[in-house]
């Protein structure tokens, strides 16, 4: 994207980002210097049972004079029910915490974000969804991701499964952005290959989807004076481009060699930079349709993004030709004709999805042809995402994307 005075820049910088191998050792001294005295550590049983790094953090907090309460009931894709149960459990423990530390993948971070709000608000989380002004401010949160993918440590949202809803719901407001993001690539070394692949494709989706999304000048903020997402601008594109480059460079190596320090470091940065982009620019069709797909299949977030991303890219070869040609170069293509390069970008993306062992068409995800209209309708119903579609007629585009994703059809390759 060239410099464009007509496209306004607004940007949400996270308050503190620490990103380095070993950065976790800075958590206890930092919490101490911020004057916090009682941490609610939100994690899951795997870490309590298998992570020496978590045990070291708890010891360091104790040494720093910070009391800890550990909630280890985190689950993949937290639900509103889990949030309410965890809130009740925290209340039963007595003295309330003055901050939270989320330790785990995007699921544990989102659970902690929701708890940072339900603990002071003392009401069911469902009463808070859909609002941006709440009865109380969220407690400060230190987010420590152990996967390289979601970027939830930077974003204003907590994504929750609501029993009975076709898609996930979101708690969303700038006040929910974590106070501190601690990205320590060493914590991702223990990720099983499948988690590495799914999270890594989630990061690449964030980078590319936010790179291709609606410009800030065209984004409908619906009169919100402080929107969480507001369209792409030059600053978000800088982060998106760097994240895309790092993702193509490092994902296959991190998947194939879990203890490859450079690859893990590269993916941690890809995830962080992708979040720096989408946490302002926002997302559109991949995530909208992925939420609908997860509603039908209960497949993981990263895998539902991965299967849709190439087909969404392909649907944008006309309106985002130059960006897609650039993406093809970052994926390793030789310079050449811009149209051909743009058409090759989705093919290269799908090659990477295959290489890390994920499904590359909807039929492989167990979707039947008869379910396609439902997918389109549920995807379009996530209005906050559909309204950011950068082309004309989101409804027609979603239909074409889903149809092609079912057949595995990309314009840049013959079948
Ligand atoms: N709030 C946001 O902005 C945002 C953005 C994207 C995704 N999300 C949400 O994040 C969730 C997905 O998060 P995720 O992809 O990080 O996976 P996850 O948090 O669901 O974790 C998947 C599994 O991997 C395990 N795991 C995580 N890190 C590990 C490690 N280092 N070693 C061994 N096991 C590990 C977990 O215990 C869990 O069993 C979804 O619920 C999605 O909706 C939120």
Coordinates of N, CA, C and O in Angstrom, one line a residue, residues 17-26 181-187 261 265 268-269 272:
X17 N 4.7 -4.6 26.0 CA 5.0 -5.9 25.3 C 6.4 -6.3 25.6 O 7.3 -5.5 25.4
X18 N 6.6 -7.5 26.2 CA 7.9 -8.0 26.4 C 8.0 -9.3 25.5 O 7.2 -10.2 25.7
X19 N 8.9 -9.3 24.6 CA 9.0 -10.5 23.7 C 10.5 -10.9 23.6 O 11.3 -10.2 22.9
X20 N 10.8 -12.0 24.2 CA 12.2 -12.5 24.1 C 12.2 -13.9 24.7 O 11.3 -14.2 25.6
X21 N 13.1 -14.8 24.3 CA 13.3 -16.0 25.0 C 13.6 -15.7 26.5 O 14.5 -14.8 26.7
X22 N 12.9 -16.3 27.4 CA 13.2 -16.1 28.8 C 12.4 -14.9 29.4 O 12.5 -14.6 30.6
X23 N 11.6 -14.2 28.6 CA 10.9 -13.0 29.1 C 10.0 -13.3 30.3 O 9.7 -12.4 31.1
X24 N 9.6 -14.6 30.5 CA 8.8 -14.9 31.6 C 9.4 -14.6 33.0 O 8.7 -14.4 33.9
X25 N 10.8 -14.5 33.0 CA 11.4 -14.2 34.3 C 11.1 -12.8 34.7 O 11.4 -12.4 35.9
X26 N 10.6 -12.0 33.8 CA 10.4 -10.5 34.2 C 9.0 -10.3 34.8 O 8.7 -9.2 35.2
X181 N 1.7 -7.8 27.9 CA 1.8 -9.0 27.0 C 3.2 -9.6 27.2 O 4.2 -8.8 26.8
X182 N 3.4 -10.8 27.7 CA 4.7 -11.4 27.8 C 4.8 -12.5 26.8 O 4.2 -13.6 27.0
X183 N 5.6 -12.3 25.7 CA 5.7 -13.4 24.7 C 7.1 -14.0 24.8 O 8.1 -13.4 24.5
X184 N 7.1 -15.2 25.3 CA 8.3 -15.9 25.6 C 8.3 -17.2 24.6 O 7.6 -18.2 24.9
X185 N 9.0 -17.1 23.5 CA 8.9 -18.2 22.5 C 9.3 -19.6 23.1 O 8.8 -20.6 22.7
X186 N 10.1 -19.6 24.2 CA 10.5 -20.9 24.8 C 9.2 -21.7 25.3 O 9.2 -22.9 25.3
X187 N 8.2 -20.9 25.7 CA 7.0 -21.5 26.2 C 6.2 -22.3 25.1 O 5.4 -23.2 25.4
X261 N 15.0 -23.2 17.8 CA 14.8 -21.9 18.5 C 14.5 -20.8 17.5 O 13.6 -20.0 17.8
X265 N 11.0 -18.7 17.6 CA 11.2 -17.3 17.8 C 10.5 -16.5 16.7 O 9.7 -15.6 16.9
X268 N 6.7 -16.8 17.1 CA 6.2 -15.9 18.2 C 6.1 -14.5 17.7 O 5.1 -13.8 18.0
X269 N 7.1 -14.0 16.9 CA 7.1 -12.7 16.4 C 6.0 -12.5 15.3 O 5.3 -11.5 15.2
X272 N 2.8 -12.1 17.2 CA 2.7 -10.8 17.8 C 2.4 -9.7 16.8 O 1.6 -8.9 16.9

